[in-house]
XYZ file of C-alpha atoms in Angstrom:
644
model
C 61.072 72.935 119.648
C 63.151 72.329 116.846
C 65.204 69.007 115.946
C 68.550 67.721 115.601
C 68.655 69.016 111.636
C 68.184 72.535 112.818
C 71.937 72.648 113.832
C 73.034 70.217 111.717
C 71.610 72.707 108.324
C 73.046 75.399 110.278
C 76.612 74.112 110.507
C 76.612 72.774 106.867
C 75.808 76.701 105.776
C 78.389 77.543 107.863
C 81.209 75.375 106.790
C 80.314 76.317 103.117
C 80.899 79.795 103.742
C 83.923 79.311 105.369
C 85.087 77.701 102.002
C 84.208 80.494 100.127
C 85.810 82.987 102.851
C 88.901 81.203 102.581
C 88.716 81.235 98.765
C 88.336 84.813 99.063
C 91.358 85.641 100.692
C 93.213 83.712 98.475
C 91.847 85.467 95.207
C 91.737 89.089 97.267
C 91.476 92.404 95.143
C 91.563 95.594 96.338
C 90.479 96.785 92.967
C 87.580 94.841 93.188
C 84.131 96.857 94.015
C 82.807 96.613 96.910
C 85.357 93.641 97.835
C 86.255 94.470 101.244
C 82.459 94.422 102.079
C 81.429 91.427 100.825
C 84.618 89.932 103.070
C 82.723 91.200 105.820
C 79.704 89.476 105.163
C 81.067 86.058 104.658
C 83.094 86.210 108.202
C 79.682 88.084 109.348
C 77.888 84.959 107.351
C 80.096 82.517 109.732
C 79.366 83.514 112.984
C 75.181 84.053 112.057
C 75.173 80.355 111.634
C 77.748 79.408 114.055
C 75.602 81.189 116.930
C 72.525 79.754 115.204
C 73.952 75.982 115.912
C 74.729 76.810 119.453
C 70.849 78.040 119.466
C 69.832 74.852 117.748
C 71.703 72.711 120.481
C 69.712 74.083 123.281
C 66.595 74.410 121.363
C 66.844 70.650 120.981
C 68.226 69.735 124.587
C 71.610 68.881 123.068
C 72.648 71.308 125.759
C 70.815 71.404 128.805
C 71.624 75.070 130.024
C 68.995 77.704 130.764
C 71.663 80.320 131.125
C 73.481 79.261 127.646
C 70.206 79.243 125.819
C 69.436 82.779 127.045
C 72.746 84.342 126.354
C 72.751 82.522 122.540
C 69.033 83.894 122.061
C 69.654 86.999 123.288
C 73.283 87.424 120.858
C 70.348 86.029 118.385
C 68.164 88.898 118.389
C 71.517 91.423 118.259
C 73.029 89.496 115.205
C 70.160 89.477 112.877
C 70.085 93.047 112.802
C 73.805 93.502 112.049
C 72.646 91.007 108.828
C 70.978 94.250 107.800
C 73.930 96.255 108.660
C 76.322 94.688 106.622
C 73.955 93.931 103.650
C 73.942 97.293 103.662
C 77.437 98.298 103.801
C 77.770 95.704 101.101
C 74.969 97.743 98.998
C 76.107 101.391 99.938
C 79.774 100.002 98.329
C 78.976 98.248 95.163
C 76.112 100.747 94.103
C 77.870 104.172 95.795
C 78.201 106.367 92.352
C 74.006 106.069 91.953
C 74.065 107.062 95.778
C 74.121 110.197 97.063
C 73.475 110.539 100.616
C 75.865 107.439 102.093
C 76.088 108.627 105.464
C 72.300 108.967 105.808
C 71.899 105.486 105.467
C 75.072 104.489 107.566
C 73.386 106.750 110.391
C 69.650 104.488 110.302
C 71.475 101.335 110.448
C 73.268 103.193 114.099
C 70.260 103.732 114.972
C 67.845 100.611 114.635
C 71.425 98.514 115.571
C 71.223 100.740 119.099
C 67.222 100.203 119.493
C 67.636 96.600 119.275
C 70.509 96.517 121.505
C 68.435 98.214 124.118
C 65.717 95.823 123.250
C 68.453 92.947 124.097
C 69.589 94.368 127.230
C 66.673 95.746 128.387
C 65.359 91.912 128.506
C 68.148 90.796 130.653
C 66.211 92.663 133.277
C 62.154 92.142 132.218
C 60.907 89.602 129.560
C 60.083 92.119 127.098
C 61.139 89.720 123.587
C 61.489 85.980 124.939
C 62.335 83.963 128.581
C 63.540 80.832 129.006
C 61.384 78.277 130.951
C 62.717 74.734 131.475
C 64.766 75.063 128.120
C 61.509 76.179 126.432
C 61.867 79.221 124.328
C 58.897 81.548 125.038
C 57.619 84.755 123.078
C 56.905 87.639 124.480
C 54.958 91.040 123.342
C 57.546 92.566 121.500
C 59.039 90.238 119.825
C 57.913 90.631 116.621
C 58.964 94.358 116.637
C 62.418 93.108 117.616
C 62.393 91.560 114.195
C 60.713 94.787 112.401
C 64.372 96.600 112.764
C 65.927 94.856 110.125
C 63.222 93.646 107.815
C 62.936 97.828 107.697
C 66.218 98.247 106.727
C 66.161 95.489 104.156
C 63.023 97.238 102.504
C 65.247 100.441 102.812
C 67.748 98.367 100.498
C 65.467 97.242 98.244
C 64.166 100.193 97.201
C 67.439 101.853 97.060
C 68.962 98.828 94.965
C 65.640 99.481 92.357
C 65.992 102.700 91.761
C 69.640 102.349 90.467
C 68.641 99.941 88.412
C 66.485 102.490 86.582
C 69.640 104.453 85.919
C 72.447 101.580 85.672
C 74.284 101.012 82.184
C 73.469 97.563 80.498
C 76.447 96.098 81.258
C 75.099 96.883 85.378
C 71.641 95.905 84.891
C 72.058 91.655 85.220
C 74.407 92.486 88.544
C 71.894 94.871 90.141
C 69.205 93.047 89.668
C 71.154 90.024 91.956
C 71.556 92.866 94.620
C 67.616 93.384 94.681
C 67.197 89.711 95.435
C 69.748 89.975 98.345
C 67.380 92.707 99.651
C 64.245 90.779 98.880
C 65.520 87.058 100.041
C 65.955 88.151 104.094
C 62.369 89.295 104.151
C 61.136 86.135 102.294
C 62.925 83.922 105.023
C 61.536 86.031 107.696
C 58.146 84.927 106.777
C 58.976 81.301 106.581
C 60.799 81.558 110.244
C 57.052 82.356 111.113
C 55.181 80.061 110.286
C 58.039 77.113 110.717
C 59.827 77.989 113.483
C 61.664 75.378 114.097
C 63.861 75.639 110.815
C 66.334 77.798 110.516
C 65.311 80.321 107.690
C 67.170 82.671 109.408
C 70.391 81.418 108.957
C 69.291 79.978 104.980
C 68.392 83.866 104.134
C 71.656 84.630 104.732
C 73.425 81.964 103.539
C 71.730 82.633 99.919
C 72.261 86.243 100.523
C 76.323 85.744 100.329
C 75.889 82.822 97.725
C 74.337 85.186 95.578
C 76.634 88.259 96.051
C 79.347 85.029 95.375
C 77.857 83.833 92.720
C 76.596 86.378 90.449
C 78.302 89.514 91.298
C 81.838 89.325 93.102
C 82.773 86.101 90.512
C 81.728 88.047 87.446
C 83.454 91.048 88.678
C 87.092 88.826 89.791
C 86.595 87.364 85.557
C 86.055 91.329 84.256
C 88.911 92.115 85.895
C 91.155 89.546 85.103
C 90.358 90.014 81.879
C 91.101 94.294 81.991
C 93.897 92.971 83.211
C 94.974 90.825 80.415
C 93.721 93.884 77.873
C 96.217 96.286 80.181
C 98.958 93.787 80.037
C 99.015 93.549 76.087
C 98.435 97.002 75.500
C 101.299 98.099 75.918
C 101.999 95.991 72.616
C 98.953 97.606 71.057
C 98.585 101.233 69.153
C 94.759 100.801 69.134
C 92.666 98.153 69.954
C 88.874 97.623 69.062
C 86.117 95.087 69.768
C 83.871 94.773 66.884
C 80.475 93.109 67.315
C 79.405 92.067 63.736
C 75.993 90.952 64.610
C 75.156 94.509 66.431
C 77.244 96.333 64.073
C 78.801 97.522 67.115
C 82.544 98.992 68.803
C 83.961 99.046 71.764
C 87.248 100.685 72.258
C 89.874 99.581 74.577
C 92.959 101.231 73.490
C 92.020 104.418 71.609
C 94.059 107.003 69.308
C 92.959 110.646 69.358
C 94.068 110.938 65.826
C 91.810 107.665 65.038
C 88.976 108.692 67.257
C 88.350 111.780 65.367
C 87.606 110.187 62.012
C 85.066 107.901 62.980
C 81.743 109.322 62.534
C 79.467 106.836 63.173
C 80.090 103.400 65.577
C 77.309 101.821 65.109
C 77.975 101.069 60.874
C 81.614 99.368 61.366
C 82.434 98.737 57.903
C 81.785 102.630 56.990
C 84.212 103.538 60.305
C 86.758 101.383 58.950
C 87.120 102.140 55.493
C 87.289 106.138 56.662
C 89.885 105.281 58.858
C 91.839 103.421 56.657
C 91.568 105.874 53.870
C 93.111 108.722 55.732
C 95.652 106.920 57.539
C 97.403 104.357 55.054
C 99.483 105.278 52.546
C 98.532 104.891 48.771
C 100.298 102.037 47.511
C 98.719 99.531 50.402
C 95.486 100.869 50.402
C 93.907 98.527 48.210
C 95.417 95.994 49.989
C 94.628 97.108 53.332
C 90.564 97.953 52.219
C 90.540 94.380 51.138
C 92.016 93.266 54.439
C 89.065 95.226 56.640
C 86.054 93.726 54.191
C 83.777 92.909 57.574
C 81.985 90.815 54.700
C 84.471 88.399 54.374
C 86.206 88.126 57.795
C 84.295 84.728 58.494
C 85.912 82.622 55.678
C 89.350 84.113 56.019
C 89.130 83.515 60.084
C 87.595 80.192 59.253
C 89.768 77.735 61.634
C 92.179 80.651 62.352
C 92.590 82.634 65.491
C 94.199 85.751 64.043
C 94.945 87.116 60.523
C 97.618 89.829 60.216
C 98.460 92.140 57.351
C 101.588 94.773 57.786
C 101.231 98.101 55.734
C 103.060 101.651 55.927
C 100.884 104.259 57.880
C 100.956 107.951 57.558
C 101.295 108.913 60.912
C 103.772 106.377 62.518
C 105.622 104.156 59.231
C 105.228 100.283 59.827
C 101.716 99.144 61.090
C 101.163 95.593 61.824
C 96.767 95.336 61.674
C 95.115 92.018 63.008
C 91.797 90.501 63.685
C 91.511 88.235 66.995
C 88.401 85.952 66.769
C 86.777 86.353 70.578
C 83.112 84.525 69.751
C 81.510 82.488 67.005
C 78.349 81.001 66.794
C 77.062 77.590 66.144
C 77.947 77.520 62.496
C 81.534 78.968 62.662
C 80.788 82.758 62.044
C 82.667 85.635 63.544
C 80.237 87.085 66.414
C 83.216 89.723 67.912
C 86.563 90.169 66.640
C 89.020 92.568 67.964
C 90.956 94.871 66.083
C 94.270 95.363 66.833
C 97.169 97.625 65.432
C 101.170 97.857 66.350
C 103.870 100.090 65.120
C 106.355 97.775 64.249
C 108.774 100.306 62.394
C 111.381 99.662 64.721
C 110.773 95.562 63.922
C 110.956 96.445 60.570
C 114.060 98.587 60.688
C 115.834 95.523 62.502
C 115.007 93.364 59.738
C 115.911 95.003 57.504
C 119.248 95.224 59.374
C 119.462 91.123 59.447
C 117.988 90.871 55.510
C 120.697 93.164 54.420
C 123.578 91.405 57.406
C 122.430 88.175 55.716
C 122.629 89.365 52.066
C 126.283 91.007 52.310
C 129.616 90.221 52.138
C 131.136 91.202 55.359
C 134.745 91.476 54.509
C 133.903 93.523 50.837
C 130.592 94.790 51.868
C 129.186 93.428 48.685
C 126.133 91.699 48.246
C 126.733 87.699 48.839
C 126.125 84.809 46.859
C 122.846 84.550 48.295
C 121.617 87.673 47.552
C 122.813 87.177 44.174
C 120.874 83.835 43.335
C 117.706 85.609 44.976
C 118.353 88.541 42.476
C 118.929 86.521 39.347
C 115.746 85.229 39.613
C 114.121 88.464 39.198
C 115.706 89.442 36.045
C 114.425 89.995 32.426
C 116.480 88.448 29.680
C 114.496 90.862 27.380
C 115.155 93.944 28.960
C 117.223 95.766 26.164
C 119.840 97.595 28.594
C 120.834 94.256 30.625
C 124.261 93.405 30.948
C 126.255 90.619 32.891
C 129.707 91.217 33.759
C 131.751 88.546 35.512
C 134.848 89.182 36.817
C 137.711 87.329 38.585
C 140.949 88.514 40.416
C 143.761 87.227 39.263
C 146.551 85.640 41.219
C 144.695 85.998 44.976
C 146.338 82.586 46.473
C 150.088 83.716 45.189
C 149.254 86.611 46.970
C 147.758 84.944 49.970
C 150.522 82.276 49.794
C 153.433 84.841 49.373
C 152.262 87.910 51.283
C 149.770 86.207 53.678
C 145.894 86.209 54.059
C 146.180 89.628 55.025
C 147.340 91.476 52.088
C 145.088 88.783 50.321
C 142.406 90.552 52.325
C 143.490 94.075 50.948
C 143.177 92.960 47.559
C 139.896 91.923 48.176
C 138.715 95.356 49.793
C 140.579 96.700 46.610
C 138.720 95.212 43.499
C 135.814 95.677 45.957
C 136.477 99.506 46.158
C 137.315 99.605 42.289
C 133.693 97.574 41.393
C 131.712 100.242 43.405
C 133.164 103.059 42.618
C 132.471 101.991 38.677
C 129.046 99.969 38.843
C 127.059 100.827 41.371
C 125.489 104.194 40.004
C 124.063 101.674 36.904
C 123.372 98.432 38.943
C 124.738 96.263 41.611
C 127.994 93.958 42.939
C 128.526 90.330 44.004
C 130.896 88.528 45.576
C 129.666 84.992 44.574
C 133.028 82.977 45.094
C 136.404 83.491 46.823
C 137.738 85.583 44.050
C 135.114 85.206 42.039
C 132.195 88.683 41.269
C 129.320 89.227 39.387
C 127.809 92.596 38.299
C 124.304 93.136 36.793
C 124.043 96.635 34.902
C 121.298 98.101 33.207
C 123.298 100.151 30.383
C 122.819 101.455 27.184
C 126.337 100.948 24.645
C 127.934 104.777 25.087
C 127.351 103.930 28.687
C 128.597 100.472 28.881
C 131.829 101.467 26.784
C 132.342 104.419 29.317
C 131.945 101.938 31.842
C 134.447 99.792 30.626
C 137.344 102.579 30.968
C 136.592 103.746 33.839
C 136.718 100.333 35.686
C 140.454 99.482 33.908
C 141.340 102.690 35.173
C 140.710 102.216 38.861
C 142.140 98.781 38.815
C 145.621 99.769 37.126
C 145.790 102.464 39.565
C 145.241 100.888 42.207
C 147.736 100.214 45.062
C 147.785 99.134 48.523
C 149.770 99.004 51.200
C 150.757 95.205 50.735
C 150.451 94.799 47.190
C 151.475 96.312 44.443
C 149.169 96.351 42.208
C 146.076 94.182 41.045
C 145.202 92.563 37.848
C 141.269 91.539 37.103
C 139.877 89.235 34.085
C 136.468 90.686 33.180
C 133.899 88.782 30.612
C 130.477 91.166 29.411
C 127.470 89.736 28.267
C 124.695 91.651 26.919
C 121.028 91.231 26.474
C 121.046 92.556 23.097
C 123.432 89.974 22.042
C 121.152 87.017 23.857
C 118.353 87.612 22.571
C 115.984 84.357 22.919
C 118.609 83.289 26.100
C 117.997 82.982 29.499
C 119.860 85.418 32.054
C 121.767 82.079 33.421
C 123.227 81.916 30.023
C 123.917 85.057 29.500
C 125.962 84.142 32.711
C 127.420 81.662 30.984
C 128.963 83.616 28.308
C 130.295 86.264 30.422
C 131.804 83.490 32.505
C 133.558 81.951 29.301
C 134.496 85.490 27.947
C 136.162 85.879 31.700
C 138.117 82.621 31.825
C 139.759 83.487 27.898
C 140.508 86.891 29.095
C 141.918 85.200 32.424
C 143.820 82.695 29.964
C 145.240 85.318 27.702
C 146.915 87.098 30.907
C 148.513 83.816 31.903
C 150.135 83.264 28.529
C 151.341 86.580 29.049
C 152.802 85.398 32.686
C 154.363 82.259 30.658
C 151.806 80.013 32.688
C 150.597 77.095 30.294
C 146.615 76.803 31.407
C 146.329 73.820 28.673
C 149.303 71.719 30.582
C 147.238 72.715 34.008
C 144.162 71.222 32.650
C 146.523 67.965 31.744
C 147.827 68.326 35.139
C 144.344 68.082 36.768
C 143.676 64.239 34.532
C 147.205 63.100 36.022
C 146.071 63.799 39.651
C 142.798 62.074 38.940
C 144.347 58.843 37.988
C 146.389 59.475 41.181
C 144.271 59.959 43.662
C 141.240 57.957 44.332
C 139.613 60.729 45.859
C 139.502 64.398 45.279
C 137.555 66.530 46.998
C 137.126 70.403 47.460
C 136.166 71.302 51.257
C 135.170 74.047 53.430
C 135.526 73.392 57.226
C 133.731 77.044 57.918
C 130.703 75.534 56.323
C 131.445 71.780 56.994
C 130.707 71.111 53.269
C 132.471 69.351 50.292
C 132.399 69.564 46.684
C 133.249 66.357 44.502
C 136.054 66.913 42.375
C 136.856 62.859 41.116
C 135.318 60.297 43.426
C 134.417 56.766 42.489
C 129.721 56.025 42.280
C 130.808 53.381 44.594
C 132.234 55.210 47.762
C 128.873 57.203 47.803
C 127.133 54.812 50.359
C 125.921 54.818 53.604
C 128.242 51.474 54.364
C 131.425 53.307 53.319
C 129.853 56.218 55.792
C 128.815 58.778 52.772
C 126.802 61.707 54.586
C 125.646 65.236 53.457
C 128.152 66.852 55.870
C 131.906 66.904 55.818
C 132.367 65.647 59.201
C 130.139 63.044 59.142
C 131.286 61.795 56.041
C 134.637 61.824 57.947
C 133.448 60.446 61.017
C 130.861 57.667 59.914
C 134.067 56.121 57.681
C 135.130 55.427 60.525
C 132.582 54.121 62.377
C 131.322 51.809 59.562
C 134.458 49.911 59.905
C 136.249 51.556 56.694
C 139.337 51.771 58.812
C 141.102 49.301 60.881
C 140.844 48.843 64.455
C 144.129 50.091 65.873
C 143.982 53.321 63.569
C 140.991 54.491 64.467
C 142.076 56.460 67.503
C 144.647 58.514 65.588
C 141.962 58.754 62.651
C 138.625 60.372 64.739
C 141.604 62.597 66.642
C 143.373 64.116 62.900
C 140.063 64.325 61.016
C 138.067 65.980 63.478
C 136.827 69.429 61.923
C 137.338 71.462 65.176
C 140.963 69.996 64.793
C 142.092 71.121 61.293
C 139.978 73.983 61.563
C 142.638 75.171 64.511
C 146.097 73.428 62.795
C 144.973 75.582 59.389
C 144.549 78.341 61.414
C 147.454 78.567 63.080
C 149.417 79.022 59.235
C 149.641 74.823 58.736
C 150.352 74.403 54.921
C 149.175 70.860 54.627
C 148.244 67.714 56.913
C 149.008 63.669 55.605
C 147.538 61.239 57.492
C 148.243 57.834 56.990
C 145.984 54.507 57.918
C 144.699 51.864 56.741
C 141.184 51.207 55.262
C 139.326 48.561 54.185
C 139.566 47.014 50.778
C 138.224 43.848 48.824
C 140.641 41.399 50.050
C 141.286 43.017 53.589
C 142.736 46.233 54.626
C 145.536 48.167 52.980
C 147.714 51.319 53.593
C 145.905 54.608 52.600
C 147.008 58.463 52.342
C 144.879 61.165 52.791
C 146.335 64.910 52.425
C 144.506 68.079 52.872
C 146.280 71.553 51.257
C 144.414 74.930 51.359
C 142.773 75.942 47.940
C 143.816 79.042 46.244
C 141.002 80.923 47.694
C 141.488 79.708 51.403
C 140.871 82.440 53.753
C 140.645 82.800 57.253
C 136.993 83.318 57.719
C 136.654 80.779 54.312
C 138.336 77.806 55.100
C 138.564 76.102 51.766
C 141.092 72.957 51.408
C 141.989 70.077 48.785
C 141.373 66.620 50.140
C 143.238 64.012 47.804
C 143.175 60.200 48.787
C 145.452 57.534 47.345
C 146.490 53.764 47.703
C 149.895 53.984 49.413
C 150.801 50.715 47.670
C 150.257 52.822 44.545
């Protein structure tokens, strides 16, 4: 007779597996191998032990029912035989491409499940496996053959499950092997229900049967393929992709190229495979680059508290590439145990940036290359290249025109000289537009070509006309290398700009403007205005023109930005308390970027601001500059003492 902790064990194995079958559902796969069986056996798993605690309660008295302990026995000795049953569905699914003859098998476990139903009913009507006396279980003469049905078909598993492990890949052998012990457990457990009968070993074989399938098989099959699954999902991002296992000198490909496949001779000496590959598909002039890149030697310290290293080269087959290394496994000391290999065409990628390098680097109402790509190019030069030249040019008279004619004939002039620059430079170097009205032009001429050069730029310009202007006039200053020799390019820069502003100067005198009594104009507004500054509300910058060291504090509200500087005045208590309202509304960028925009001339804006002794009338004015455009909002910002 058997005690309380026969039930008790039996409910515990029982709860536990309805964890795990509840887990199950939740993490369901119909991809998964031999999934759907091993569902099966866990519900199967629950209702073994579940009718094993109702035969541990009348075992042990808990229930005091001859006619309940018979029925529970006798559902007993039908349910351990479906254990073998749907072990072995659970076998015939996982293992079915080393089995041929499925059905077979399906058919024997029919048949011994039929024999030992007839064994089950046929006792109903004669004792012929146990009777019930006084809520005594008692044996009769063939029970033990009763038990022979399904410790025949686990034998029938085992030696199924051991010969596919003869002929399983490596990668099968560790999971196979688990499936033998599922066979082997049941019959081990058997022997114990034996000789202790009154434990339930019956209901523990099975329980370690689905723990096992749980453990070491389904589990390590959900993590494989949630990990294909992760491969699949990112190779669509992938052209190839290769794991390389450096200690076995090994590869395993996950995302293959025909084209690749067929130059790799031999996968078992990696650093031979890649250098082949790389040879024949990278183009010349990164293939010493590339070679380096693939040096299996070195992959350690350059992955050495990295992740991934990347290098981008032109391929022969499909343009951009984009090749990385992904560190998967290292060992104790740091070293790269598997890598993967990856490789992308990025030659659209490249083609858009290109797009946004060359968006960012032009002028986009000339089309010329911008200030910025100007100061990047500069750099590059060499002053003692023998050809170099440095033209700088500047177009004369833009803000009459914008002033007189508007912003948009101002606009054609630009397109104009633009058109006229091109047309005359570009075959023998390149353009800037580096100001408002202001270009630059690096050549590489010799002196017959220069001079020719020359001419045919005057040319275009005088015959020039557009629709809205006339006619255009251009000062141009040339510098040449030969000339500054032992000079940097910047000042050969210089001296093209000073050779620029006397040719711009001689074509004033000829206008009857006086660019000496400008220049004494410019000192008289200085001594004027306490402030002078040169702004750009596109930009929200500011150039000082004539400001006072001691305005340029943080107290007085300085700041790197235009409307800061404009707003923190204010805040800092520069102007006085009842102004402030109309100040923050009149100086607010958003604000004069619309009044300028909608054709205002100029904006005063009177207030008062704090001084030494206490606060004082101030007036600040803001005029467009002579190269004020639309999309180049450039003003004058004077400030003066009213008192003054």
């Amino acid at each position: 007779m058997s005690t309380n902790m026969y039930w008790i064990t039996t409910l515990i194995f029982a709860i536990v597996l309805f964890v795990i079958w509840m887990d199950d559902r939740r993490e369901t796969d119909r991809e998964l191998k031999g999934g759907k069986a091993y569902s099966l056996m866990l519900v199967y798993g629950m209702f073994f032990c579940l009718q094993d605690v109702l035969w541990g309660l009348c075992d042990c008295k808990v229930i005091k029912s001859d006619g309940v302990f018979f029925v529970s026995s006798s559902i007993f000795h039908v349910a351990i035989v479906f254990t073998s049953y749907y072990c072995m569905k659970f076998f015939l699914s996982y293992l079915e491409e080393h089995i041929k003859h499925k059905k077979v098998f399906i058919h024997i476990c029919h048949a011994f499940i039929v024999a030992q139903t007839l064994f089950v009913v046929g006792n109903f009507f004669y004792p012929l496996i146990f009777r019930i006396v006084d809520g005594v279980y008692v044996t009769q003469a063939f029970r033990p053959i009763s038990f022979l049905n399904q410790y025949v078909l686990f034998i029938v598993c085992g030696f199924m499950t051991f010969s596919c492990i003869k002929r399983a890949k490596p990668n099968q052998k560790d999971k196979y092997v688990a499936i033998f012990w599922v066979a082997i457990i049941p019959l081990m457990t058997g022997v114990f229900q034996m000789v202790y009968p009154e434990a339930p070993f019956y209901s523990l074989g099975y329980f370690l049967e689905c723990m096992i399938v749980h453990m070491f098989i389904i589990t390590k099959d959900r993590n494989d393929l949630s990990r294909e699954r992760i491969l699949e999902a990112i190779s669509n991002s992938y052209y190839t992709m290769h794991l390389l296992d450096l200690e076995e000198s090994r590869m395993v490909d996950y995302i293959e190229s025909d084209r690749i496949t067929r130059l790799i001779d031999d996968r078992n000496d990696l650093q031979a495979a890649m250098n082949k590959v790389m040879t024949k598909s990278v183009t010349k002039e990164y293939l010493e680059h590339i070679l380096k890149f693939v040096d299996l030697s070195q992959l350690s310290r350059r992955l050495k508290d990295k992740n991934i290293i990347t290098v981008d080269f032109i391929g022969k087959y499909h343009g951009w590439t984009r090749a990385s290394f992904i560190s998967m496994e290292r060992d104790e000391e740091g070293n790269q145990k598997k890598v993967m290999f990856v490789t992308q065409i990025i030659e659209e990628q490249k083609r858009k940036e290109q797009e946004m390098l060359a968006n960012s680097n032009t002028d986009q109402l000339t089309q010329l290359s911008n200030r910025r790509a100007y100061e990047n190019d500069i750099t590059k030069l060499d002053p003692r290249d023998k050809n170099l030249v440095y033209v700088s040019i500047d177009l004369n008279e833009l803000k009459v025109v914008n002033d007189s004619l508007g912003h948009e004939a101002g606009d054609e002039l630009l397109k104009g000289i633009s058109k006229c620059m091109k047309q005359s430079f570009e075959s023998h170097g390149k353009v800037y537009r580096i100001g408002g009205d202001e270009f630059a032009v690096i050549l590489h001429a010799e002196d017959v070509q220069l001079e020719a050069i020359k001419v045919a730029f005057k040319e275009k310009t005088d015959a020039w006309q557009g629709n809205l202007v006339e006619k255009m006039s251009v000062s141009c200053g040339y510098a040449t290398s030969e000339e500054c020799q032992d000079r940097s390019v910047q000042q050969m820069a210089h001296l093209a700009d000073e050779r620029m502003r006397q040719n711009k100067a001689a074509f004033y005198r000829t206008k009857g403007v006086d660019r000496r009594g400008q220049a004494a104009a410019h000192t008289a507004l200085c001594n004027l205005y306490s402030k002078i500054l040169k702004i750009n509300l596109t930009e929200d910058t500011y150039t000082i023109v004539n400001m006072d060291d001691s305005e340029k504090t943080t107290e007085k509200g300085f700041a790197p930005s235009l409307s800061s500087w404009l707003s923190e005045f204010g805040k800092t208590g520069q102007v006085y308390q009842d102004d402030l309202h109309y100040y923050f509304q009149v100086t607010d960028i958003n604000y004069l970027k619309d009044l300028f925009a909608n054709g205002a001339t100029h904006i005063t804006i009177q207030y008062r601001r704090r001084y030494d002794r206490g606060f004082k009338p101030t007036t600040m004015q803001m005029i467009p500059a002579d190269d004020y455009t639309p999309d180049n909002q450039t003003l004058y910002l004077y400030v003066r003492d009213s008192d003054n």
